[in-house]
mmCIF file of C-alpha atoms in Angstrom:
data_model
loop_
_atom_site.group_PDB
_atom_site.id
_atom_site.type_symbol
_atom_site.label_atom_id
_atom_site.label_comp_id
_atom_site.label_asym_id
_atom_site.label_seq_id
_atom_site.Cartn_x
_atom_site.Cartn_y
_atom_site.Cartn_z
ATOM 1 C CA MET A 1 4.164 26.411 -27.164
ATOM 2 C CA THR A 2 3.554 24.768 -29.909
ATOM 3 C CA PHE A 3 5.576 22.306 -32.104
ATOM 4 C CA GLY A 4 8.121 24.919 -32.651
ATOM 5 C CA GLU A 5 9.039 25.626 -29.273
ATOM 6 C CA LYS A 6 9.787 22.460 -27.739
ATOM 7 C CA GLN A 7 11.307 22.733 -24.247
ATOM 8 C CA THR A 8 15.108 22.204 -24.014
ATOM 9 C CA ASP A 9 15.559 23.572 -20.384
ATOM 10 C CA PRO A 10 16.513 20.463 -18.839
ATOM 11 C CA THR A 11 16.513 22.307 -15.400
ATOM 12 C CA THR A 12 12.180 22.431 -16.162
ATOM 13 C CA PRO A 13 10.804 19.348 -14.567
ATOM 14 C CA MET A 14 9.549 17.438 -17.067
ATOM 15 C CA HIS A 15 8.774 14.555 -14.535
ATOM 16 C CA TRP A 16 7.030 14.154 -11.158
ATOM 17 C CA ARG A 17 8.514 11.727 -9.059
ATOM 18 C CA GLY A 18 6.702 10.168 -5.634
ATOM 19 C CA ASP A 19 7.132 7.365 -3.327
ATOM 20 C CA MET A 20 3.696 5.176 -3.028
ATOM 21 C CA GLN A 21 3.326 4.307 0.277
ATOM 22 C CA ALA A 22 2.457 0.523 0.138
ATOM 23 C CA ASP A 23 2.751 -0.607 3.558
ATOM 24 C CA TYR A 24 2.429 -4.183 3.905
ATOM 25 C CA PHE A 25 0.819 -5.781 7.302
ATOM 26 C CA TYR A 26 0.067 -9.052 8.459
ATOM 27 C CA PRO A 27 -1.016 -10.324 11.592
ATOM 28 C CA ALA A 28 -0.148 -13.765 12.427
ATOM 29 C CA GLY A 29 -3.810 -14.110 13.941
ATOM 30 C CA ILE A 30 -4.765 -15.810 17.490
ATOM 31 C CA ALA A 31 -3.007 -19.423 16.672
ATOM 32 C CA GLY A 32 -0.114 -17.476 15.070
ATOM 33 C CA ASP A 33 0.357 -15.109 17.633
ATOM 34 C CA LYS A 34 0.597 -17.775 20.240
ATOM 35 C CA PHE A 35 3.086 -19.531 18.034
ATOM 36 C CA PHE A 36 5.571 -16.949 17.840
ATOM 37 C CA LYS A 37 5.483 -15.618 21.549
ATOM 38 C CA HIS A 38 6.423 -19.471 22.164
ATOM 39 C CA LEU A 39 9.104 -19.434 19.955
ATOM 40 C CA LYS A 40 10.503 -15.913 21.730
ATOM 41 C CA THR A 41 11.069 -17.558 25.132
ATOM 42 C CA ASN A 42 11.587 -21.223 23.917
ATOM 43 C CA ASP A 43 13.815 -23.158 21.516
ATOM 44 C CA SER A 44 11.273 -25.068 20.405
ATOM 45 C CA PHE A 45 7.779 -24.897 18.442
ATOM 46 C CA LEU A 46 3.860 -25.348 19.027
ATOM 47 C CA ALA A 47 2.391 -27.839 17.498
ATOM 48 C CA SER A 48 -1.681 -28.183 17.577
ATOM 49 C CA THR A 49 -3.310 -31.489 17.071
ATOM 50 C CA CYS A 50 -6.726 -32.062 15.687
ATOM 51 C CA ASP A 51 -8.783 -34.174 17.161
ATOM 52 C CA LYS A 52 -11.072 -35.872 14.226
ATOM 53 C CA CYS A 53 -8.317 -36.748 11.564
ATOM 54 C CA GLY A 54 -5.240 -36.695 13.562
ATOM 55 C CA LYS A 55 -3.211 -34.272 11.864
ATOM 56 C CA ILE A 56 -0.554 -32.137 13.658
ATOM 57 C CA TYR A 57 -0.160 -28.441 12.659
ATOM 58 C CA CYS A 58 2.898 -26.443 12.506
ATOM 59 C CA PRO A 59 3.110 -23.455 13.109
ATOM 60 C CA SER A 60 -0.167 -24.466 15.261
ATOM 61 C CA ARG A 61 -3.673 -23.653 13.588
ATOM 62 C CA LEU A 62 -7.056 -22.573 15.483
ATOM 63 C CA TYR A 63 -8.691 -24.715 12.334
ATOM 64 C CA CYS A 64 -8.093 -27.846 10.822
ATOM 65 C CA GLU A 65 -7.394 -27.320 7.543
ATOM 66 C CA ASP A 66 -8.037 -30.876 6.395
ATOM 67 C CA CYS A 67 -11.881 -31.595 8.273
ATOM 68 C CA PHE A 68 -12.156 -27.603 9.334
ATOM 69 C CA GLU A 69 -12.877 -28.671 13.175
ATOM 70 C CA GLU A 70 -11.903 -26.278 15.745
ATOM 71 C CA ILE A 71 -8.867 -27.360 17.676
ATOM 72 C CA PRO A 72 -9.215 -27.327 21.077
ATOM 73 C CA GLU A 73 -7.219 -25.577 23.779
ATOM 74 C CA ASN A 74 -5.855 -28.862 24.866
ATOM 75 C CA ALA A 75 -4.635 -30.126 21.845
ATOM 76 C CA TRP A 76 -1.538 -28.087 21.582
ATOM 77 C CA LYS A 77 2.200 -29.516 22.414
ATOM 78 C CA GLU A 78 5.403 -28.733 22.018
ATOM 79 C CA VAL A 79 7.500 -30.302 19.919
ATOM 80 C CA PRO A 80 11.391 -30.070 19.122
ATOM 81 C CA ALA A 81 12.360 -27.307 16.629
ATOM 82 C CA SER A 82 13.956 -30.197 14.278
ATOM 83 C CA GLY A 83 12.813 -31.964 10.769
ATOM 84 C CA THR A 84 13.447 -34.076 8.099
ATOM 85 C CA VAL A 85 14.337 -32.241 4.447
ATOM 86 C CA ARG A 86 11.801 -33.393 2.660
ATOM 87 C CA LEU A 87 12.837 -31.382 -0.780
ATOM 88 C CA TYR A 88 14.698 -29.088 -1.199
ATOM 89 C CA THR A 89 15.903 -26.665 -4.247
ATOM 90 C CA ILE A 90 19.628 -24.395 -4.578
ATOM 91 C CA ALA A 91 18.664 -21.116 -5.266
ATOM 92 C CA THR A 92 21.333 -19.485 -7.622
ATOM 93 C CA LEU A 93 19.185 -16.317 -7.815
ATOM 94 C CA ASN A 94 17.927 -13.557 -5.428
ATOM 95 C CA ALA A 95 14.462 -12.254 -5.746
ATOM 96 C CA HIS A 96 15.692 -9.441 -7.910
ATOM 97 C CA GLY A 97 16.882 -12.015 -10.743
ATOM 98 C CA GLU A 98 20.550 -11.044 -10.011
ATOM 99 C CA LYS A 99 22.954 -14.071 -9.287
ATOM 100 C CA LEU A 100 24.216 -14.910 -6.027
ATOM 101 C CA GLU A 101 27.437 -14.804 -5.174
ATOM 102 C CA ASN A 102 26.981 -17.698 -2.396
ATOM 103 C CA PRO A 103 24.089 -20.044 -3.524
ATOM 104 C CA THR A 104 21.351 -21.057 -1.062
ATOM 105 C CA VAL A 105 20.002 -24.299 -0.248
ATOM 106 C CA VAL A 106 15.919 -23.587 0.520
ATOM 107 C CA ALA A 107 14.709 -26.427 1.567
ATOM 108 C CA LEU A 108 10.860 -27.859 2.720
ATOM 109 C CA ILE A 109 11.621 -29.312 6.242
ATOM 110 C CA ASP A 110 8.784 -32.113 7.566
ATOM 111 C CA VAL A 111 8.624 -30.844 11.252
ATOM 112 C CA ASP A 112 9.915 -33.865 13.966
ATOM 113 C CA GLN A 113 6.136 -35.120 16.038
ATOM 114 C CA THR A 114 3.955 -33.706 13.859
ATOM 115 C CA THR A 115 2.552 -33.779 9.975
ATOM 116 C CA SER A 116 3.299 -30.334 8.670
ATOM 117 C CA SER A 117 6.327 -29.197 6.853
ATOM 118 C CA MET A 118 8.062 -26.078 7.314
ATOM 119 C CA LEU A 119 10.414 -23.686 4.516
ATOM 120 C CA GLY A 120 13.592 -23.437 5.539
ATOM 121 C CA ILE A 121 17.415 -22.414 4.613
ATOM 122 C CA ILE A 122 20.171 -24.721 5.306
ATOM 123 C CA ASN A 123 23.463 -23.539 5.999
ATOM 124 C CA LEU A 124 25.572 -25.650 4.022
ATOM 125 C CA VAL A 125 25.466 -25.468 0.728
ATOM 126 C CA ASP A 126 26.957 -28.655 -1.465
ATOM 127 C CA LEU A 127 26.199 -28.241 -5.002
ATOM 128 C CA ASN A 128 26.448 -32.130 -5.548
ATOM 129 C CA LYS A 129 24.878 -33.221 -2.552
ATOM 130 C CA ASP A 130 21.607 -35.116 -1.799
ATOM 131 C CA TYR A 131 19.664 -33.334 0.609
ATOM 132 C CA THR A 132 16.322 -35.618 1.113
ATOM 133 C CA GLY A 133 15.549 -37.184 3.809
ATOM 134 C CA LEU A 134 18.755 -36.037 6.248
ATOM 135 C CA LYS A 135 18.089 -34.649 9.679
ATOM 136 C CA VAL A 136 17.861 -30.502 10.051
ATOM 137 C CA LYS A 137 18.111 -28.861 13.109
ATOM 138 C CA ALA A 138 16.591 -25.047 13.239
ATOM 139 C CA VAL A 139 19.259 -22.566 14.893
ATOM 140 C CA LEU A 140 17.254 -19.209 16.550
ATOM 141 C CA ARG A 141 18.837 -16.231 17.103
ATOM 142 C CA SER A 142 19.768 -15.719 21.046
ATOM 143 C CA LYS A 143 16.896 -15.056 22.897
ATOM 144 C CA GLU A 144 17.156 -11.507 23.795
ATOM 145 C CA LYS A 145 17.180 -10.741 19.539
ATOM 146 C CA ARG A 146 14.505 -12.433 19.286
ATOM 147 C CA GLU A 147 10.956 -10.649 17.577
ATOM 148 C CA GLY A 148 8.687 -12.582 17.279
ATOM 149 C CA THR A 149 8.538 -13.770 13.728
ATOM 150 C CA MET A 150 9.741 -16.292 10.813
ATOM 151 C CA LYS A 151 13.195 -14.642 10.873
ATOM 152 C CA ASP A 152 13.548 -15.883 14.476
ATOM 153 C CA ILE A 153 15.043 -19.304 12.677
ATOM 154 C CA ILE A 154 18.894 -17.559 11.141
ATOM 155 C CA HIS A 155 18.488 -21.470 9.121
ATOM 156 C CA TRP A 156 18.413 -24.960 9.460
ATOM 157 C CA GLU A 157 21.602 -27.392 10.157
ATOM 158 C CA LEU A 158 22.369 -30.827 9.317
ATOM 159 C CA LEU A 159 22.983 -32.876 12.105
ATOM 160 C CA MET B 1 -35.139 -26.631 8.007
ATOM 161 C CA THR B 2 -36.546 -24.103 9.690
ATOM 162 C CA GLU B 3 -34.617 -20.744 11.245
ATOM 163 C CA LYS B 4 -33.421 -21.717 14.322
ATOM 164 C CA ASN B 5 -31.391 -24.866 13.375
ATOM 165 C CA LYS B 6 -30.306 -23.451 10.081
ATOM 166 C CA TYR B 7 -26.736 -23.213 11.605
ATOM 167 C CA GLU B 8 -26.619 -26.841 13.550
ATOM 168 C CA GLY B 9 -23.043 -28.436 13.106
ATOM 169 C CA TYR B 10 -21.452 -25.262 12.160
ATOM 170 C CA PRO B 11 -18.558 -24.590 14.331
ATOM 171 C CA LYS B 12 -19.028 -21.477 16.443
ATOM 172 C CA ALA B 13 -17.952 -18.022 15.297
ATOM 173 C CA ALA B 14 -14.417 -18.008 15.063
ATOM 174 C CA PRO B 15 -13.275 -16.224 17.996
ATOM 175 C CA GLY B 16 -11.626 -13.068 17.047
ATOM 176 C CA THR B 17 -10.454 -9.420 18.485
ATOM 177 C CA HIS B 18 -9.944 -6.268 16.356
ATOM 178 C CA VAL B 19 -6.271 -5.200 16.017
ATOM 179 C CA ARG B 20 -5.987 -1.414 18.155
ATOM 180 C CA GLU B 21 -2.852 0.655 16.340
ATOM 181 C CA SER B 22 -1.608 0.238 20.517
ATOM 182 C CA ASP B 23 -1.308 -3.388 19.938
ATOM 183 C CA ILE B 24 0.859 -3.089 17.223
ATOM 184 C CA ARG B 25 2.695 -0.236 18.463
ATOM 185 C CA GLU B 26 3.548 -1.587 21.947
ATOM 186 C CA LYS B 27 3.787 -4.949 19.869
ATOM 187 C CA LYS B 28 0.884 -6.834 21.861
ATOM 188 C CA ILE B 29 0.442 -8.888 19.125
ATOM 189 C CA SER B 30 2.946 -10.909 16.329
ATOM 190 C CA TYR B 31 2.880 -9.423 13.343
ATOM 191 C CA SER B 32 5.090 -9.201 9.867
ATOM 192 C CA TRP B 33 5.809 -5.759 8.669
ATOM 193 C CA TRP B 34 7.011 -4.901 4.888
ATOM 194 C CA GLU B 35 7.384 -1.182 3.301
ATOM 195 C CA PRO B 36 8.338 -2.284 -0.374
ATOM 196 C CA GLU B 37 10.055 1.095 -2.243
ATOM 197 C CA VAL B 38 7.671 1.371 -4.807
ATOM 198 C CA GLN B 39 8.803 4.891 -6.880
ATOM 199 C CA TYR B 40 7.523 5.896 -9.590
ATOM 200 C CA SER B 41 8.475 8.502 -12.563
ATOM 201 C CA TRP B 42 5.674 9.897 -14.159
ATOM 202 C CA SER B 43 6.722 11.775 -17.625
ATOM 203 C CA LEU B 44 4.621 14.690 -16.989
ATOM 204 C CA GLY B 45 5.025 15.302 -21.327
ATOM 205 C CA GLN B 46 5.454 18.821 -22.994
ATOM 206 C CA ALA B 47 2.220 20.909 -21.539
ATOM 207 C CA MET B 48 1.912 19.519 -18.377
ATOM 208 C CA SER B 49 5.571 21.091 -17.603
ATOM 209 C CA LYS B 50 4.645 24.059 -18.926
ATOM 210 C CA PHE B 51 1.686 23.565 -16.741
ATOM 211 C CA LEU B 52 3.223 23.223 -13.774
ATOM 212 C CA ILE B 53 5.625 25.929 -14.179
ATOM 213 C CA GLY B 54 3.007 27.984 -14.651
ATOM 214 C CA LEU B 55 1.519 26.913 -10.939
ATOM 215 C CA LYS B 56 5.433 27.249 -9.527
ATOM 216 C CA ALA B 57 4.881 31.518 -10.896
ATOM 217 C CA GLY B 58 1.501 31.587 -9.622
ATOM 218 C CA LYS B 59 -0.402 31.100 -13.198
ATOM 219 C CA ILE B 60 -2.949 28.726 -14.191
ATOM 220 C CA LEU B 61 -2.479 28.426 -17.778
ATOM 221 C CA GLY B 62 -4.531 26.463 -20.852
ATOM 222 C CA VAL B 63 -3.772 26.074 -24.057
ATOM 223 C CA HIS B 64 -5.929 27.233 -26.923
ATOM 224 C CA CYS B 65 -7.804 24.691 -29.788
ATOM 225 C CA HIS B 66 -8.523 27.150 -32.893
ATOM 226 C CA ARG B 67 -10.817 24.244 -34.693
ATOM 227 C CA CYS B 68 -13.014 23.308 -31.876
ATOM 228 C CA LYS B 69 -12.888 26.782 -30.360
ATOM 229 C CA ARG B 70 -12.445 26.208 -26.456
ATOM 230 C CA VAL B 71 -9.401 26.817 -23.922
ATOM 231 C CA ILE B 72 -8.528 23.720 -22.394
ATOM 232 C CA THR B 73 -6.680 23.519 -19.120
ATOM 233 C CA PRO B 74 -5.097 20.973 -17.818
ATOM 234 C CA PRO B 75 -3.005 22.005 -20.724
ATOM 235 C CA ARG B 76 -2.417 19.524 -23.547
ATOM 236 C CA MET B 77 -1.261 19.164 -26.869
ATOM 237 C CA PHE B 78 -3.208 17.659 -28.704
ATOM 238 C CA CYS B 79 -6.642 18.136 -28.548
ATOM 239 C CA GLU B 80 -8.886 14.660 -27.885
ATOM 240 C CA TYR B 81 -11.978 15.874 -29.855
ATOM 241 C CA CYS B 82 -10.426 16.991 -33.188
ATOM 242 C CA TYR B 83 -7.170 15.246 -32.406
ATOM 243 C CA GLY B 84 -5.574 17.974 -34.151
ATOM 244 C CA PRO B 85 -2.095 20.204 -32.257
ATOM 245 C CA THR B 86 -3.610 22.791 -29.731
ATOM 246 C CA GLU B 87 -1.912 26.599 -29.820
ATOM 247 C CA ASP B 88 -1.262 29.368 -28.529
ATOM 248 C CA TRP B 89 -1.099 29.199 -24.800
ATOM 249 C CA VAL B 90 -3.480 31.599 -22.424
ATOM 250 C CA GLU B 91 -3.122 32.758 -18.938
ATOM 251 C CA LEU B 92 -6.264 32.086 -17.063
ATOM 252 C CA LYS B 93 -7.535 33.853 -13.877
ATOM 253 C CA ASP B 94 -7.622 31.783 -11.047
ATOM 254 C CA THR B 95 -11.083 31.708 -10.113
ATOM 255 C CA GLY B 96 -13.998 29.746 -11.273
ATOM 256 C CA VAL B 97 -17.257 27.465 -10.559
ATOM 257 C CA ILE B 98 -17.698 24.510 -8.483
ATOM 258 C CA GLU B 99 -18.868 22.023 -11.674
ATOM 259 C CA THR B 100 -19.151 19.085 -9.136
ATOM 260 C CA PHE B 101 -18.169 18.237 -5.571
ATOM 261 C CA SER B 102 -17.692 15.490 -3.134
ATOM 262 C CA ILE B 103 -18.018 15.753 1.056
ATOM 263 C CA SER B 104 -15.285 12.749 1.971
ATOM 264 C CA TYR B 105 -15.868 11.243 5.554
ATOM 265 C CA LEU B 106 -12.286 9.290 4.927
ATOM 266 C CA ASP B 107 -9.134 10.648 4.419
ATOM 267 C CA PRO B 108 -6.319 9.834 1.851
ATOM 268 C CA ASP B 109 -5.037 6.500 3.861
ATOM 269 C CA ALA B 110 -8.967 5.453 4.068
ATOM 270 C CA ARG B 111 -9.082 6.684 7.693
ATOM 271 C CA ARG B 112 -12.728 7.653 9.120
ATOM 272 C CA ILE B 113 -12.271 11.381 9.565
ATOM 273 C CA GLU B 114 -14.671 13.598 11.997
ATOM 274 C CA ASP B 115 -14.742 16.686 9.859
ATOM 275 C CA PRO B 116 -15.055 16.150 6.117
ATOM 276 C CA ILE B 117 -12.571 16.875 3.189
ATOM 277 C CA LEU B 118 -14.249 18.708 0.416
ATOM 278 C CA VAL B 119 -13.130 17.524 -3.120
ATOM 279 C CA GLY B 120 -14.251 18.755 -6.944
ATOM 280 C CA VAL B 121 -13.807 19.848 -10.079
ATOM 281 C CA VAL B 122 -13.590 23.466 -10.301
ATOM 282 C CA ALA B 123 -14.419 24.432 -13.932
ATOM 283 C CA ILE B 124 -11.629 27.726 -13.964
ATOM 284 C CA ASP B 125 -12.788 30.958 -16.025
ATOM 285 C CA GLY B 126 -11.390 31.719 -18.645
ATOM 286 C CA ALA B 127 -11.395 28.464 -19.847
ATOM 287 C CA SER B 128 -13.950 26.790 -21.832
ATOM 288 C CA PRO B 129 -17.343 26.475 -19.935
ATOM 289 C CA GLN B 130 -17.099 22.807 -17.488
ATOM 290 C CA HIS B 131 -12.906 22.879 -18.339
ATOM 291 C CA GLY B 132 -11.319 22.308 -15.250
ATOM 292 C CA PHE B 133 -9.728 19.895 -12.805
ATOM 293 C CA MET B 134 -9.681 18.941 -9.593
ATOM 294 C CA HIS B 135 -9.050 20.231 -6.149
ATOM 295 C CA TYR B 136 -9.662 20.710 -2.168
ATOM 296 C CA PHE B 137 -11.846 23.174 -0.925
ATOM 297 C CA GLY B 138 -11.981 25.058 1.720
ATOM 298 C CA GLU B 139 -13.086 27.981 3.815
ATOM 299 C CA MET B 140 -16.287 26.455 3.333
ATOM 300 C CA THR B 141 -18.962 24.095 5.555
ATOM 301 C CA LYS B 142 -19.783 20.778 4.065
ATOM 302 C CA ASP B 143 -23.002 22.586 4.125
ATOM 303 C CA GLU B 144 -22.878 25.692 2.169
ATOM 304 C CA ILE B 145 -20.509 23.996 -0.814
ATOM 305 C CA LYS B 146 -22.823 24.103 -3.804
ATOM 306 C CA ILE B 147 -22.596 23.567 -7.490
ATOM 307 C CA GLY B 148 -21.689 26.708 -9.162
ATOM 308 C CA MET B 149 -20.473 28.173 -6.084
ATOM 309 C CA LYS B 150 -17.729 30.777 -7.400
ATOM 310 C CA VAL B 151 -14.614 30.257 -5.987
ATOM 311 C CA LYS B 152 -10.704 31.161 -5.831
ATOM 312 C CA ALA B 153 -7.667 29.731 -5.697
ATOM 313 C CA VAL B 154 -5.757 30.201 -2.251
ATOM 314 C CA TRP B 155 -2.014 30.105 -3.156
ATOM 315 C CA LYS B 156 1.193 28.581 -1.363
ATOM 316 C CA PRO B 157 3.408 31.229 -0.460
ATOM 317 C CA GLU B 158 5.840 31.740 -3.371
ATOM 318 C CA ASP B 159 8.909 29.862 -1.966
ATOM 319 C CA GLU B 160 6.911 27.471 -1.153
ATOM 320 C CA ARG B 161 6.055 26.165 -4.334
ATOM 321 C CA GLU B 162 7.222 23.750 -6.046
ATOM 322 C CA GLY B 163 5.528 23.014 -9.227
ATOM 323 C CA SER B 164 2.819 20.987 -8.130
ATOM 324 C CA ILE B 165 -0.913 21.225 -8.259
ATOM 325 C CA THR B 166 -1.161 21.152 -4.902
ATOM 326 C CA ASP B 167 0.877 24.848 -4.880
ATOM 327 C CA ILE B 168 -2.416 25.794 -4.927
ATOM 328 C CA MET B 169 -3.823 24.946 -1.113
ATOM 329 C CA TYR B 170 -7.710 25.041 -2.068
ATOM 330 C CA PHE B 171 -9.985 27.051 -3.716
ATOM 331 C CA LYS B 172 -12.164 29.133 -1.244
ATOM 332 C CA PRO B 173 -15.672 31.257 -1.921
ATOM 333 C CA LEU B 174 -15.425 34.505 -4.187
ATOM 334 C CA LYS B 175 -16.503 36.979 -2.651
ATOM 335 C CA GLU B 176 -18.155 40.035 -3.997
ATOM 336 C CA GLY B 177 -15.239 42.689 -4.623
ATOM 337 C CA ASP B 178 -12.710 40.026 -4.073
ATOM 338 C CA GLU B 179 -11.768 40.238 -7.661
#
């Protein structure tokens, strides 16, 4: 087969199709494991306090990100699953760049009684509303359906 | 500072546990798992298509470069030495010589294995010296495999072939009078 005799039969294999297996596995770690196991059976969050600088982490951590101090076992506490919107953005495209039928409000929420923030989705969409500073509460899956991941928080609702 | 107090003031070693496969399966630990869809379609081109069709029929095909006077396999439309077009397809033997090899104690998923996988390059008989492709070696142990060893292809049964390089399962040692 040279240039003169090119393949023209469309049934011959001209492409090799494959599926690359690239599974993504992310263990939550010791502190994260404790946090999610707590979330599975409770309607609140776990937070851990740094003795040295007073930062309160939620989701809880084993080490302080700021001063690298180890956070002891007794510095863990339960905090309510509520907070204040610090900032937000209204997404009109999905992860693939396609236009969303219903835009979503994605917000950074300062969790109550902590110095940490969490990303979440607010269920009420009002394009003209200013969400900053509003009080929100996490809406969790029913306890039977919880699987111990961030997805257990369905969304946050305005109080 | 002496060796002894070099790590004074450092936090203790971070507590940690190895994650076992059973921990994941029995959901003893919290984790996220995601399987992205990563599909690809490799356009084979004229030469590789014909080569794979050849494998399906149980033949190893090669191609001539008349200028460089060599027979190339896997075939290509251009000679990468002289950039001239290749011509004249030839059917090669399914025997060859081990050009180089590896004894791998890791499987394709990088898991440690007891029985090593033998892989390497086979120079196919009928092609120019040192012309061939990578493949598995079988029916030999890691102590028996040698560079320069004569090998023969072990084909899949004809109805299981799909036009893939794995239509040859592996290369086995070629014994006297086997040809």
